[in-house]
Tab-separated table of C-alpha atoms in Angstrom:
chain	number	residue	atom	x	y	z
H	1	ALA	CA	-22.184	13.793	-19.109
H	2	LYS	CA	-23.397	11.319	-21.660
H	3	TYR	CA	-23.523	8.242	-19.430
H	4	PHE	CA	-22.798	9.495	-15.920
H	5	GLN	CA	-24.675	11.735	-13.562
H	6	GLN	CA	-24.559	12.223	-9.822
H	7	LEU	CA	-27.301	10.062	-8.354
H	8	LYS	CA	-27.050	10.651	-4.614
H	9	VAL	CA	-25.140	12.664	-2.040
H	10	PHE	CA	-24.956	11.052	1.386
H	11	THR	CA	-24.683	13.733	4.069
H	12	GLY	CA	-24.402	13.244	7.808
H	13	HIS	CA	-20.789	12.677	8.789
H	14	LEU	CA	-19.244	15.580	10.693
H	15	ALA	CA	-15.582	14.816	10.000
H	16	LYS	CA	-13.281	13.095	7.513
H	17	VAL	CA	-14.692	9.883	5.995
H	18	ASN	CA	-12.036	7.135	6.055
H	19	SER	CA	-13.775	4.290	4.235
H	20	VAL	CA	-16.839	3.564	2.083
H	21	LYS	CA	-17.924	0.068	0.968
H	22	PHE	CA	-20.932	-1.368	-0.870
H	23	SER	CA	-22.853	-4.334	0.500
H	24	PRO	CA	-22.658	-7.531	-1.624
H	25	ASP	CA	-26.116	-6.854	-3.112
H	26	ASN	CA	-25.235	-3.168	-3.802
H	27	ARG	CA	-28.331	-2.004	-1.927
H	28	SER	CA	-26.498	-0.543	1.066
H	29	ILE	CA	-23.305	1.358	1.824
H	30	VAL	CA	-21.263	1.354	5.020
H	31	SER	CA	-19.071	4.353	5.794
H	32	CYS	CA	-16.812	5.170	8.705
H	33	SER	CA	-15.534	8.518	9.842
H	34	GLU	CA	-13.371	10.421	12.271
H	35	ASP	CA	-16.605	11.790	13.769
H	36	ALA	CA	-16.611	8.484	15.725
H	37	THR	CA	-19.521	6.965	13.790
H	38	ILE	CA	-20.106	4.091	11.401
H	39	ARG	CA	-23.137	4.683	9.212
H	40	ILE	CA	-25.211	2.435	6.979
H	41	TRP	CA	-26.985	4.062	4.039
H	42	ASP	CA	-29.714	3.015	1.639
H	43	VAL	CA	-28.385	3.373	-1.914
H	44	GLU	CA	-31.748	3.936	-3.611
H	45	SER	CA	-33.068	6.655	-1.295
H	46	GLY	CA	-29.779	8.063	-0.013
H	47	LEU	CA	-31.150	7.928	3.522
H	48	GLU	CA	-29.159	6.939	6.582
H	49	LEU	CA	-30.431	3.605	7.918
H	50	HIS	CA	-28.262	3.136	11.005
H	51	ASN	CA	-25.727	5.097	13.014
H	52	LEU	CA	-23.311	2.955	15.010
H	53	ASN	CA	-21.364	5.118	17.429
H	54	GLY	CA	-19.585	5.395	20.754
H	55	PHE	CA	-16.289	3.708	19.902
H	56	GLY	CA	-14.026	6.511	18.727
H	57	TRP	CA	-12.573	7.286	15.303
H	58	ALA	CA	-13.431	4.524	12.857
H	59	ARG	CA	-10.616	3.566	10.483
H	60	GLY	CA	-12.377	0.998	8.297
H	61	ALA	CA	-15.513	-1.112	7.919
H	62	GLN	CA	-16.820	-3.706	5.488
H	63	PHE	CA	-19.715	-6.102	4.970
H	64	SER	CA	-19.397	-9.864	5.274
H	65	PRO	CA	-19.887	-11.830	2.013
H	66	ASN	CA	-23.566	-12.448	2.889
H	67	GLY	CA	-24.109	-8.803	3.885
H	68	CYS	CA	-25.444	-9.674	7.352
H	69	ILE	CA	-22.433	-8.574	9.417
H	70	ILE	CA	-20.185	-5.523	9.430
H	71	ALA	CA	-16.607	-5.729	10.674
H	72	ALA	CA	-15.294	-2.366	11.863
H	73	TYR	CA	-12.025	-1.331	13.425
H	74	CYS	CA	-11.203	1.874	15.254
H	75	PHE	CA	-8.148	3.482	16.799
H	76	ASP	CA	-8.811	1.563	20.044
H	77	LYS	CA	-7.077	-1.580	18.605
H	78	VAL	CA	-10.341	-3.553	18.670
H	79	ILE	CA	-12.453	-5.137	15.905
H	80	ARG	CA	-16.220	-5.157	16.385
H	81	LEU	CA	-18.703	-7.309	14.512
H	82	TRP	CA	-22.151	-5.783	14.112
H	83	GLU	CA	-25.328	-7.515	13.025
H	84	VAL	CA	-26.787	-5.261	10.347
H	85	ALA	CA	-30.451	-6.065	11.042
H	86	SER	CA	-30.391	-5.553	14.818
H	87	ARG	CA	-27.499	-3.049	15.031
H	88	GLN	CA	-26.165	-5.112	17.923
H	89	VAL	CA	-22.508	-5.880	18.552
H	90	LEU	CA	-22.102	-9.629	18.053
H	91	GLN	CA	-18.420	-9.989	18.884
H	92	VAL	CA	-15.541	-7.870	20.138
H	93	LEU	CA	-12.193	-9.129	18.850
H	94	GLU	CA	-9.393	-8.094	21.190
H	95	GLY	CA	-5.735	-9.037	20.980
H	96	HIS	CA	-3.789	-6.504	18.946
H	97	SER	CA	-1.511	-4.267	21.009
H	98	ASN	CA	-1.200	-1.481	18.434
H	99	GLU	CA	-3.257	0.176	15.700
H	100	ILE	CA	-5.062	-2.135	13.269
H	101	ASN	CA	-4.370	-1.313	9.619
H	102	GLU	CA	-6.674	-3.669	7.710
H	103	VAL	CA	-9.445	-6.199	8.287
H	104	GLN	CA	-10.930	-8.603	5.725
H	105	PHE	CA	-13.471	-11.434	5.693
H	106	SER	CA	-12.542	-14.784	4.190
H	107	PRO	CA	-14.456	-15.698	0.992
H	108	ASP	CA	-16.805	-17.986	2.985
H	109	GLY	CA	-17.363	-15.327	5.671
H	110	ASN	CA	-16.424	-17.602	8.575
H	111	THR	CA	-13.021	-16.090	9.303
H	112	ILE	CA	-11.563	-12.613	9.631
H	113	VAL	CA	-7.939	-11.665	9.075
H	114	SER	CA	-6.422	-8.515	10.558
H	115	CYS	CA	-2.991	-6.888	10.553
H	116	SER	CA	-1.498	-4.316	12.843
H	117	ASP	CA	1.384	-2.068	13.767
H	118	ASP	CA	2.135	-4.669	16.466
H	119	LYS	CA	3.779	-6.698	13.638
H	120	THR	CA	1.246	-9.546	13.845
H	121	ILE	CA	-1.480	-10.979	11.624
H	122	ARG	CA	-4.422	-12.583	13.391
H	123	LEU	CA	-7.156	-14.938	12.260
H	124	TRP	CA	-10.485	-14.813	14.084
H	125	ASN	CA	-13.557	-17.036	14.202
H	126	VAL	CA	-16.546	-14.896	13.206
H	127	ASN	CA	-19.082	-16.993	15.138
H	128	THR	CA	-17.207	-17.156	18.449
H	129	GLY	CA	-15.014	-14.064	18.273
H	130	LYS	CA	-12.044	-16.158	19.370
H	131	GLU	CA	-8.550	-15.780	17.960
H	132	ILE	CA	-7.672	-18.819	15.844
H	133	LEU	CA	-4.057	-18.088	14.950
H	134	LYS	CA	-1.434	-15.400	15.395
H	135	LEU	CA	0.998	-15.158	12.479
H	136	GLU	CA	4.401	-13.707	13.288
H	137	GLY	CA	7.422	-13.069	11.111
H	138	HIS	CA	7.322	-9.476	9.932
H	139	SER	CA	9.858	-7.241	11.685
H	140	ASP	CA	7.988	-3.961	11.172
H	141	TRP	CA	4.472	-2.552	10.872
H	142	ILE	CA	2.160	-4.619	8.685
H	143	LYS	CA	0.320	-2.276	6.323
H	144	GLY	CA	-2.037	-4.632	4.500
H	145	VAL	CA	-3.366	-8.176	4.326
H	146	GLU	CA	-5.586	-10.036	1.849
H	147	PHE	CA	-7.159	-13.486	1.461
H	148	ALA	CA	-6.541	-15.358	-1.781
H	149	SER	CA	-9.739	-16.056	-3.729
H	150	ASP	CA	-9.770	-19.703	-2.571
H	151	GLY	CA	-9.395	-18.676	1.085
H	152	LEU	CA	-6.463	-21.060	1.607
H	153	THR	CA	-3.655	-18.513	1.741
H	154	ILE	CA	-3.079	-14.951	2.933
H	155	MET	CA	-0.802	-12.275	1.501
H	156	SER	CA	0.657	-9.523	3.702
H	157	TYR	CA	3.056	-6.631	3.140
H	158	SER	CA	5.039	-4.630	5.647
H	159	ASP	CA	7.401	-1.743	6.241
H	160	ASP	CA	10.129	-4.390	6.602
H	161	GLU	CA	10.198	-4.345	2.751
H	162	THR	CA	8.815	-7.885	2.398
H	163	ILE	CA	5.638	-9.499	1.088
H	164	ARG	CA	4.717	-12.799	2.714
H	165	ILE	CA	2.373	-15.650	1.817
H	166	TRP	CA	0.865	-17.639	4.695
H	167	CYS	CA	-1.073	-20.900	5.015
H	168	VAL	CA	-4.465	-20.219	6.620
H	169	GLU	CA	-4.796	-23.710	8.108
H	170	SER	CA	-1.391	-23.939	9.785
H	171	GLY	CA	-0.411	-20.284	10.089
H	172	LYS	CA	2.996	-21.120	8.632
H	173	GLU	CA	4.845	-18.802	6.280
H	174	ILE	CA	5.008	-20.277	2.764
H	175	PHE	CA	6.974	-17.595	0.909
H	176	ASN	CA	8.921	-14.478	1.812
H	177	LEU	CA	9.065	-12.222	-1.246
H	178	ARG	CA	12.075	-9.913	-1.153
H	179	GLY	CA	13.014	-7.496	-3.885
H	180	HIS	CA	11.925	-4.017	-2.889
H	181	SER	CA	14.550	-1.684	-1.461
H	182	GLY	CA	12.164	0.779	0.139
H	183	GLU	CA	8.767	1.144	1.760
H	184	ILE	CA	6.144	-1.036	0.056
H	185	MET	CA	3.181	1.217	-0.625
H	186	GLU	CA	0.712	-1.500	-1.662
H	187	ALA	CA	0.459	-5.150	-2.695
H	188	LYS	CA	-2.567	-6.872	-4.243
H	189	PHE	CA	-3.563	-10.265	-5.638
H	190	SER	CA	-4.682	-10.589	-9.246
H	191	ALA	CA	-8.331	-11.585	-9.751
H	192	ASP	CA	-7.440	-15.301	-9.811
H	193	SER	CA	-4.885	-14.878	-6.971
H	194	CYS	CA	-2.149	-16.427	-9.143
H	195	MET	CA	-0.060	-13.237	-9.186
H	196	ILE	CA	0.802	-10.427	-6.788
H	197	LEU	CA	1.399	-6.828	-7.826
H	198	SER	CA	3.378	-4.479	-5.587
H	199	PHE	CA	5.009	-1.081	-5.775
H	200	CYS	CA	7.471	0.776	-3.635
H	201	ASP	CA	8.467	4.331	-2.805
H	202	ASP	CA	11.591	3.764	-4.934
H	203	ASP	CA	9.271	3.867	-7.993
H	204	ILE	CA	9.687	0.155	-8.770
H	205	ILE	CA	6.731	-2.096	-9.682
H	206	GLN	CA	7.144	-5.828	-9.031
H	207	ILE	CA	5.000	-8.715	-10.272
H	208	TRP	CA	5.237	-12.062	-8.455
H	209	ASN	CA	4.005	-15.619	-8.984
H	210	ALA	CA	1.861	-16.228	-5.897
H	211	LYS	CA	2.120	-20.019	-6.263
H	212	THR	CA	5.926	-20.249	-6.459
H	213	GLY	CA	7.080	-17.000	-4.854
H	214	GLN	CA	9.184	-16.189	-7.923
H	215	LYS	CA	9.449	-12.698	-9.378
H	216	ILE	CA	7.838	-12.502	-12.817
H	217	GLN	CA	8.566	-8.928	-13.800
H	218	THR	CA	10.211	-5.712	-12.608
H	219	ILE	CA	9.000	-2.439	-14.101
H	220	GLN	CA	10.625	0.931	-13.593
H	221	GLY	CA	7.871	3.435	-12.850
H	222	THR	CA	7.640	6.889	-14.384
H	223	GLY	CA	7.881	8.874	-11.157
H	224	CYS	CA	5.566	9.667	-8.232
H	225	LEU	CA	3.663	6.352	-8.294
H	226	THR	CA	0.355	6.605	-6.453
H	227	LYS	CA	-1.537	3.443	-7.456
H	228	VAL	CA	-1.164	0.209	-9.422
H	229	GLN	CA	-3.766	-2.356	-10.458
H	230	PHE	CA	-4.110	-5.559	-12.496
H	231	SER	CA	-6.455	-5.586	-15.465
H	232	PRO	CA	-9.370	-8.034	-15.033
H	233	ASP	CA	-7.664	-10.649	-17.244
H	234	GLY	CA	-4.287	-10.216	-15.494
H	235	ARG	CA	-2.412	-9.587	-18.752
H	236	THR	CA	-1.649	-5.917	-18.119
H	237	ILE	CA	-1.271	-3.547	-15.200
H	238	LEU	CA	-2.302	0.074	-14.771
H	239	SER	CA	-0.109	2.569	-12.926
H	240	CYS	CA	-0.737	6.181	-11.878
H	241	SER	CA	2.195	8.603	-11.914
H	242	TYR	CA	1.804	12.310	-11.269
H	243	LYS	CA	-0.442	13.648	-14.076
H	244	ALA	CA	-0.610	10.505	-16.228
H	245	MET	CA	-1.543	6.808	-16.229
H	246	TYR	CA	0.248	3.980	-18.004
H	247	ILE	CA	-0.591	0.416	-19.025
H	248	TRP	CA	2.176	-2.189	-18.976
H	249	ASP	CA	2.339	-5.690	-20.427
H	250	VAL	CA	2.897	-8.243	-17.643
H	251	THR	CA	4.907	-10.673	-19.792
H	252	SER	CA	7.275	-8.200	-21.459
H	253	GLY	CA	7.226	-5.391	-18.911
H	254	GLN	CA	6.848	-2.902	-21.766
H	255	GLN	CA	4.602	0.157	-21.745
H	256	VAL	CA	1.686	-0.400	-24.140
H	257	GLN	CA	-0.505	2.642	-23.460
H	258	LYS	CA	-0.342	6.113	-21.926
H	259	PHE	CA	-3.168	8.394	-20.780
H	260	ARG	CA	-2.527	12.127	-20.439
H	261	GLY	CA	-4.913	14.981	-19.728
H	262	HIS	CA	-5.121	15.616	-15.991
H	263	SER	CA	-3.780	18.999	-14.891
H	264	SER	CA	-2.932	17.860	-11.361
H	265	ARG	CA	-1.704	14.755	-9.578
H	266	VAL	CA	-3.643	11.565	-10.364
H	267	LYS	CA	-4.740	10.014	-7.069
H	268	GLY	CA	-6.150	6.762	-8.426
H	269	ALA	CA	-7.526	4.849	-11.396
H	270	GLN	CA	-9.641	1.764	-12.002
H	271	PHE	CA	-10.278	-0.637	-14.876
H	272	SER	CA	-13.872	-1.309	-15.880
H	273	ASN	CA	-15.009	-4.909	-15.361
H	274	ASP	CA	-14.484	-5.723	-19.044
H	275	GLY	CA	-11.038	-4.058	-19.078
H	276	LYS	CA	-11.940	-1.829	-22.038
H	277	THR	CA	-12.065	1.491	-20.200
H	278	VAL	CA	-10.232	3.197	-17.352
H	279	MET	CA	-11.647	5.680	-14.844
H	280	SER	CA	-9.223	8.117	-13.195
H	281	PHE	CA	-9.490	10.911	-10.637
H	282	SER	CA	-7.089	13.655	-9.647
H	283	GLU	CA	-6.473	16.331	-7.039
H	284	SER	CA	-8.311	18.785	-9.294
H	285	LYS	CA	-11.510	16.824	-8.426
H	286	TYR	CA	-12.109	15.708	-11.993
H	287	ILE	CA	-13.081	12.159	-12.942
H	288	ARG	CA	-12.189	11.109	-16.476
H	289	ILE	CA	-13.040	8.055	-18.573
H	290	TRP	CA	-10.514	6.677	-21.073
H	291	ASP	CA	-10.591	4.138	-23.894
H	292	VAL	CA	-7.864	1.546	-23.273
H	293	LYS	CA	-7.316	0.673	-26.933
H	294	SER	CA	-6.861	4.240	-28.219
H	295	GLY	CA	-5.651	5.949	-25.049
H	296	LYS	CA	-8.125	8.757	-25.724
H	297	ARG	CA	-10.616	10.291	-23.334
H	298	THR	CA	-14.040	8.983	-24.311
H	299	GLN	CA	-16.317	11.339	-22.423
H	300	LYS	CA	-16.437	14.723	-20.809
H	301	GLN	CA	-14.747	15.176	-17.460
H	302	PHE	CA	-16.938	15.122	-14.374
H	303	ALA	CA	-16.337	17.642	-11.600
H	304	CYS	CA	-16.836	16.457	-8.041
H	305	GLY	CA	-17.224	18.383	-4.830
H	306	ASP	CA	-19.292	21.194	-3.413
H	307	LYS	CA	-18.135	24.775	-4.010
H	308	LYS	CA	-19.551	25.997	-0.707
H	309	PHE	CA	-17.835	23.156	1.141
H	310	ASP	CA	-14.558	23.804	-0.691
H	311	ASN	CA	-14.665	27.491	0.249
H	312	ALA	CA	-15.266	26.537	3.873
H	313	LYS	CA	-12.266	24.224	3.760
H	314	LYS	CA	-10.100	27.021	2.351
H	315	LYS	CA	-11.230	29.400	5.092
H	316	LYS	CA	-10.496	26.844	7.793
H	317	LYS	CA	-7.088	26.186	6.299
H	318	MET	CA	-6.293	29.906	6.330
H	319	LEU	CA	-7.441	30.157	9.942
H	320	LYS	CA	-5.200	27.255	10.919
H	321	ILE	CA	-2.256	28.959	9.225
H	322	LEU	CA	-3.083	32.146	11.140
H	323	LEU	CA	-3.252	30.228	14.422
H	324	ASN	CA	0.106	28.599	13.754
H	325	LEU	CA	1.550	32.047	13.061
H	326	ILE	CA	0.128	33.333	16.358
H	327	LEU	CA	1.702	30.381	18.162
H	328	LEU	CA	5.065	31.082	16.559
H	329	ILE	CA	4.947	34.785	17.469
H	330	ASN	CA	3.848	33.896	21.002
H	331	PHE	CA	6.744	31.457	21.335
H	332	ARG	CA	9.268	34.051	20.155
H	333	LEU	CA	7.907	36.746	22.478
H	334	THR	CA	7.690	34.345	25.400
H	335	LYS	CA	11.275	33.284	24.849
H	336	LYS	CA	12.444	36.915	24.871
H	337	LYS	CA	10.254	38.348	27.632
H	338	LYS	CA	10.065	35.202	29.771
H	339	LYS	CA	6.321	35.575	30.187
H	340	ASN	CA	3.167	34.511	28.407
H	341	VAL	CA	1.536	37.005	26.085
H	342	MET	CA	-1.505	34.815	25.471
H	343	ASN	CA	-3.618	32.860	27.898
H	344	ILE	CA	-3.395	29.194	26.781
H	345	LYS	CA	-6.925	28.343	27.933
H	346	ILE	CA	-8.413	31.200	25.908
H	347	PHE	CA	-6.358	30.190	22.890
H	348	PHE	CA	-7.416	26.526	23.198
H	349	ARG	CA	-11.111	27.440	23.386
H	350	PHE	CA	-10.698	29.753	20.402
H	351	PHE	CA	-8.959	26.983	18.454
H	352	LEU	CA	-11.764	24.490	19.171
H	353	LYS	CA	-14.331	27.064	18.099
H	354	ILE	CA	-12.462	27.641	14.830
H	355	GLN	CA	-12.298	23.892	14.183
H	356	ASN	CA	-16.087	23.620	14.343
H	357	LEU	CA	-16.979	26.770	12.423
H	358	SER	CA	-19.409	26.378	9.544
H	359	PHE	CA	-19.383	28.831	6.652
């Protein structure tokens, strides 16, 4: 690679990693995993600084704007605030009655917003841990929530096919944005929070005026949408569809650029800070860099992943398939002969052993 090389590999988690976030000063990383740990890493050395554990599978974690606190949420429906320096739990935020899907600090770091499958959005005081407001209105699971850049409003989106704008001070709903006819996969503010970009499983991209609630643009996707994003200046949007990425003009809704070259499904893409290049990654584990103006790939592709680890994953997958086949055969035989042909306890122990095999 001309400009990129792998700098560090952070090893330690024993199961799937669900979230990774930089600290505001870019000196630390917080990660959370299904191994029931939240870990803080030093970027320069690659060493693990802290291991916060004992609270079950961690779904997400992020630093406060000043980098002194970490907000983490697990499958136990609770948000915990950790002091980074002391590794102590400062506050435990309890109130949600179902799984929490997203947590975010306000721009000033004094408030936290959370959303849940219990169909509520909650605002919390970081210093006291007390619930400030409970926002209700969505009729289905709330998948995501985000503060506007000024911290005065909140945007949420739900499986009820609506996007809603809320007043932080009063908790009142300001706008209810309707237009999607299917499950909303994601909704995000533009950098200045003046627009909202959303896309749906019906392959429709919508652009909204966040100040008036009016729809600005509707764009028909090109199939199998996986991700959409505003450019830094908000004039264009980037969409990922199957093996290609597209850039669309916000004002006209017309396609202005297309990037092709991936041999498998594109999982995500990101504009550079200056908006001149795009980074994309696919299921084939390749990262590619593209020039926005020409639509051409500017550098060599970068392969990610560990071959030994990948082979281990393949072996485990094959073993799981074999176990499922054994279960199916056992079920058929049991149904015919009216008796067990495999001791369940032995099978369960064998299954657990397989799950933890290392190759």
